[in-house]
Structures are given as C-alpha cells and as structure tokens.
C-alpha cells in the first residue's frame, strides 16, 4: 500500500514538472516571438493578446481574469477534479508570461525595436518567421502539457461546459471560439494580413500539438509466424519486458497448424524485436503495423 501511494505521488510530481516545462515553452513562444510582432491566435491567451494590442493592458492579467471567471463556472458545473491541474497551469502561466516578457523586454539585446521600445529578436519584417517559431514553441508546450494531464484552461473550459449541455463536439466548439477570436483582431489592426498570420499560427500549433501527443503514444503491433515461436516468445518477454499472446492458426495453403505471436511494444523497441527474431529464426514471417493509443499495463493509463 505504501509503495502504491509513493508511486502515485511520484507520478503526480512528474506530471507537474512536465506541465511546468510545457508552460515555459508556451509562454516563451508568446513573449519572445508572437507579442513583439503583434501576432495573435486562439484561446484566452489570444483574447489577452488582442486586449494588449488595443490597450496595452498586460496579457498575463487579461488571461488570468478571464480564466478565473471561467474556472468559477467550471468548478460548479464540471466538478473540482477537473480544475486542480488547470488551476495550477493558470497561475503558473500567468507568472511565466510576466517573467518572460520582463526578461525579453529588459535583458535581451535585439537588433531592432518596435515603436514602443520592445525588442524584435528577428529584426523588422520577419513576422512570418516569428509566426512559425512562436507557434512551434506554443505547440510543443501545449503538447507536453496535455500529455501529462494538464490544461491551460480558456476555450478548453468553454468547450467542456458547452459539451456537457449541448450536442456539440469539443473540437468543433474550440474551433468556433478560435475563429471568432482570431478574426476579431482585424478590428484592432484593420489588416487582413494579421488575421492570416493568426490562422497560420493556429494551424502550426495544431500540427505540432498532434505530432507531440501522437509521437509520445506511438506503439507497434507485431504478428510473428515461426516454428520457434516458444523460444521467440520467451526472449521477447525476458529481453523487452513485453507481453506475448500466442494464437492458434491454420495455414490455408499448407493446411497445417501454425502458432502466431501477437506482441504490442513501443516503437523504439521495434529494431530490437526484429533483430531478436532474425537471430532465432531467420525464416520467420513478421508483420509490423503502427497503432496509436495502447492502454493498459506497460502502456498509457486508461483515463
């Protein structure tokens, strides 16, 4: 019981460490690349950015106030369990947005400045490059945060509340919110180029986010046909610490009985398994396929 509680505690600590690292990447992408070049995107951070561009009110405080209001409704409607790590992420991201803006604006030397004295790390006219770098850093940050059961709040909360009472998917609700937020920046700048940059940023964040989440969960499935199936199965269990299932089959051409090994493993273990099978039975027949989302002991935890 003590070991179980200790393992659970260590898992929680690991989650918070990686959520913090993800938030560092996300806030640095905003402070160093998106804000100085007046690029916005979706979510409550995007709303905060639009307020900042229009009034100069700090983005971190707009982000915090909006999320504080949303969290009040979320706790009442979705329950306290939803909000623990989200609350931590909101407070931490508010602090990190303030910290990195302070560092970038006061301690980093840049080749050029904006009219209001903010440094441009890539120089003037590099909006598109700033859009790509900032969006990639935000996508990496969100991917790490989501992989470790975190959330930055914002439109996630709106979508979760609407999804509870209406038959609207989470993805569609988040997309609607983001489209409205990005489009509204036209009324600040009267420049469709800014709107396009916003949608490009949103697209890059989505692509990088999916890549981070899926790469962390990539697994492979092997079907191994061999007369030395017992020896191969023993070595896979011993050397890779993966389970093996033995299926009975019939070769329809030979009409003979065959044994089929089914193995689920992490993608990084593929080469070791191939080498192992080749060493034991060079004539073995192997099929490998990619699978996304393997849940259970030794893989992702079923949430």
CSV table of N, CA and C in Angstrom, one decimal, residues 107-169:
chain,number,residue,atom,x,y,z
A,107,UNK,N,16.3,42.5,-20.7
A,107,UNK,CA,17.6,41.9,-20.5
A,107,UNK,C,18.1,41.3,-21.8
A,108,UNK,N,17.3,41.3,-22.9
A,108,UNK,CA,17.8,40.6,-24.1
A,108,UNK,C,18.1,41.7,-25.1
A,109,UNK,N,19.3,41.7,-25.7
A,109,UNK,CA,19.6,42.7,-26.7
A,109,UNK,C,19.1,42.2,-28.0
A,110,UNK,N,18.4,43.0,-28.8
A,110,UNK,CA,17.9,42.7,-30.1
A,110,UNK,C,18.3,43.7,-31.1
A,111,UNK,N,18.4,43.3,-32.4
A,111,UNK,CA,18.9,44.2,-33.4
A,111,UNK,C,18.0,45.4,-33.7
A,112,UNK,N,16.7,45.2,-33.4
A,112,UNK,CA,15.8,46.3,-33.7
A,112,UNK,C,14.7,46.4,-32.6
A,113,UNK,N,14.0,47.5,-32.6
A,113,UNK,CA,12.9,47.7,-31.6
A,113,UNK,C,11.6,48.1,-32.3
A,114,UNK,N,10.5,47.8,-31.6
A,114,UNK,CA,9.2,48.2,-32.0
A,114,UNK,C,9.1,49.7,-31.7
A,115,UNK,N,8.1,50.5,-32.3
A,115,UNK,CA,8.0,51.9,-32.0
A,115,UNK,C,7.8,52.2,-30.5
A,116,UNK,N,7.3,51.2,-29.7
A,116,UNK,CA,7.1,51.5,-28.3
A,116,UNK,C,8.3,50.9,-27.5
A,117,UNK,N,9.4,50.6,-28.2
A,117,UNK,CA,10.6,50.2,-27.4
A,117,UNK,C,10.8,48.7,-27.1
A,118,UNK,N,9.9,47.8,-27.7
A,118,UNK,CA,10.0,46.4,-27.4
A,118,UNK,C,11.0,45.8,-28.4
A,119,UNK,N,11.9,44.9,-27.9
A,119,UNK,CA,12.9,44.3,-28.8
A,119,UNK,C,12.3,43.3,-29.8
A,120,UNK,N,12.8,43.3,-31.0
A,120,UNK,CA,12.4,42.4,-32.1
A,120,UNK,C,13.6,41.4,-32.3
A,121,UNK,N,13.5,40.2,-31.8
A,121,UNK,CA,14.6,39.3,-31.8
A,121,UNK,C,15.1,38.9,-33.2
A,122,UNK,N,14.1,38.9,-34.2
A,122,UNK,CA,14.4,38.5,-35.6
A,122,UNK,C,14.6,39.7,-36.5
A,123,UNK,N,14.4,40.9,-36.0
A,123,UNK,CA,14.5,42.1,-36.8
A,123,UNK,C,13.2,42.5,-37.4
A,124,UNK,N,13.0,43.6,-38.0
A,124,UNK,CA,11.8,44.0,-38.6
A,124,UNK,C,11.5,43.2,-39.9
A,125,UNK,N,10.2,43.1,-40.2
A,125,UNK,CA,9.8,42.4,-41.5
A,125,UNK,C,9.9,40.9,-41.4
A,126,UNK,N,10.1,40.4,-40.2
A,126,UNK,CA,10.2,38.9,-40.0
A,126,UNK,C,9.0,38.3,-39.3
A,127,UNK,N,7.8,38.9,-39.6
A,127,UNK,CA,6.6,38.5,-39.0
A,127,UNK,C,6.3,37.0,-39.2
A,128,UNK,N,6.5,36.6,-40.5
A,128,UNK,CA,6.2,35.2,-40.8
A,128,UNK,C,7.1,34.2,-40.1
A,129,UNK,N,8.4,34.5,-40.0
A,129,UNK,CA,9.3,33.7,-39.3
A,129,UNK,C,9.0,33.6,-37.8
A,130,UNK,N,8.6,34.8,-37.2
A,130,UNK,CA,8.2,34.8,-35.8
A,130,UNK,C,7.0,34.0,-35.6
A,131,UNK,N,6.1,34.1,-36.6
A,131,UNK,CA,4.8,33.3,-36.5
A,131,UNK,C,5.1,31.8,-36.4
A,132,UNK,N,6.0,31.3,-37.3
A,132,UNK,CA,6.4,29.9,-37.3
A,132,UNK,C,7.1,29.5,-36.0
A,133,UNK,N,8.1,30.2,-35.6
A,133,UNK,CA,8.9,29.8,-34.4
A,133,UNK,C,8.0,29.9,-33.1
A,134,UNK,N,7.2,31.0,-33.0
A,134,UNK,CA,6.4,31.2,-31.8
A,134,UNK,C,5.3,30.1,-31.8
A,135,UNK,N,4.7,29.8,-32.9
A,135,UNK,CA,3.6,28.8,-33.0
A,135,UNK,C,4.2,27.4,-32.7
A,136,UNK,N,5.4,27.1,-33.2
A,136,UNK,CA,6.0,25.8,-32.9
A,136,UNK,C,6.3,25.7,-31.4
A,137,UNK,N,6.8,26.7,-30.8
A,137,UNK,CA,7.1,26.7,-29.3
A,137,UNK,C,5.8,26.5,-28.5
A,138,UNK,N,4.7,27.2,-29.0
A,138,UNK,CA,3.4,27.1,-28.3
A,138,UNK,C,2.9,25.6,-28.5
A,139,UNK,N,3.0,25.1,-29.7
A,139,UNK,CA,2.5,23.7,-29.9
A,139,UNK,C,3.3,22.7,-29.1
A,140,UNK,N,4.6,22.8,-29.0
A,140,UNK,CA,5.4,21.9,-28.2
A,140,UNK,C,5.0,22.0,-26.7
A,141,UNK,N,4.8,23.3,-26.3
A,141,UNK,CA,4.4,23.5,-24.9
A,141,UNK,C,3.1,22.9,-24.6
A,142,UNK,N,2.1,23.1,-25.4
A,142,UNK,CA,0.7,22.5,-25.2
A,142,UNK,C,0.8,21.0,-25.3
A,143,UNK,N,1.6,20.5,-26.2
A,143,UNK,CA,1.6,19.0,-26.4
A,143,UNK,C,2.2,18.4,-25.1
A,144,UNK,N,3.2,18.9,-24.5
A,144,UNK,CA,3.8,18.4,-23.3
A,144,UNK,C,2.8,18.5,-22.2
A,145,UNK,N,2.2,19.7,-22.1
A,145,UNK,CA,1.2,19.9,-21.0
A,145,UNK,C,0.0,18.9,-21.1
A,146,UNK,N,-0.5,18.7,-22.3
A,146,UNK,CA,-1.6,17.8,-22.5
A,146,UNK,C,-1.2,16.4,-22.2
A,147,UNK,N,0.0,16.0,-22.6
A,147,UNK,CA,0.5,14.6,-22.4
A,147,UNK,C,0.6,14.3,-20.9
A,148,UNK,N,0.7,15.3,-20.1
A,148,UNK,CA,0.9,15.0,-18.7
A,148,UNK,C,-0.4,15.5,-17.9
A,149,UNK,N,-1.5,15.4,-18.6
A,149,UNK,CA,-2.8,15.6,-18.0
A,149,UNK,C,-3.1,17.1,-17.5
A,150,UNK,N,-2.4,18.0,-18.2
A,150,UNK,CA,-2.6,19.4,-17.8
A,150,UNK,C,-3.5,20.1,-18.8
A,151,UNK,N,-3.8,21.3,-18.6
A,151,UNK,CA,-4.6,22.1,-19.4
A,151,UNK,C,-4.4,23.6,-19.1
A,152,UNK,N,-4.4,24.4,-20.2
A,152,UNK,CA,-4.2,25.9,-19.9
A,152,UNK,C,-5.5,26.6,-19.7
A,153,UNK,N,-6.6,25.9,-19.6
A,153,UNK,CA,-7.9,26.5,-19.4
A,153,UNK,C,-8.4,27.2,-20.6
A,154,UNK,N,-9.0,28.3,-20.5
A,154,UNK,CA,-9.5,29.1,-21.6
A,154,UNK,C,-10.7,28.4,-22.4
A,155,UNK,N,-10.5,28.3,-23.7
A,155,UNK,CA,-11.5,27.7,-24.6
A,155,UNK,C,-11.8,26.3,-24.3
A,156,UNK,N,-10.8,25.6,-23.6
A,156,UNK,CA,-11.0,24.2,-23.2
A,156,UNK,C,-12.1,24.2,-22.2
A,157,UNK,N,-12.2,25.1,-21.3
A,157,UNK,CA,-13.2,25.2,-20.3
A,157,UNK,C,-14.6,25.5,-20.9
A,158,UNK,N,-14.6,26.5,-21.8
A,158,UNK,CA,-15.8,26.8,-22.5
A,158,UNK,C,-16.4,25.6,-23.3
A,159,UNK,N,-15.5,24.9,-24.0
A,159,UNK,CA,-15.9,23.8,-24.8
A,159,UNK,C,-16.4,22.7,-23.9
A,160,UNK,N,-15.7,22.4,-22.8
A,160,UNK,CA,-16.2,21.4,-21.8
A,160,UNK,C,-17.5,21.7,-21.3
A,161,UNK,N,-17.8,22.9,-20.9
A,161,UNK,CA,-19.1,23.3,-20.3
A,161,UNK,C,-20.2,23.2,-21.4
A,162,UNK,N,-20.0,23.7,-22.6
A,162,UNK,CA,-21.0,23.6,-23.7
A,162,UNK,C,-21.2,22.1,-24.0
A,163,UNK,N,-20.1,21.3,-24.1
A,163,UNK,CA,-20.3,19.9,-24.5
A,163,UNK,C,-21.1,19.1,-23.4
A,164,UNK,N,-21.1,19.6,-22.2
A,164,UNK,CA,-21.9,18.9,-21.2
A,164,UNK,C,-23.4,19.1,-21.4
A,165,UNK,N,-23.8,20.2,-21.9
A,165,UNK,CA,-25.2,20.5,-22.0
A,165,UNK,C,-25.7,20.5,-23.4
A,166,UNK,N,-24.9,20.6,-24.4
A,166,UNK,CA,-25.3,20.6,-25.8
A,166,UNK,C,-24.6,19.5,-26.6
A,167,UNK,N,-25.2,19.1,-27.7
A,167,UNK,CA,-24.6,18.1,-28.5
A,167,UNK,C,-23.6,18.7,-29.5
A,168,UNK,N,-22.6,19.3,-29.0
A,168,UNK,CA,-21.6,19.9,-29.8
A,168,UNK,C,-20.2,19.4,-29.4
A,169,UNK,N,-19.4,18.9,-30.4
A,169,UNK,CA,-18.2,18.2,-30.0
A,169,UNK,C,-17.2,19.3,-29.5
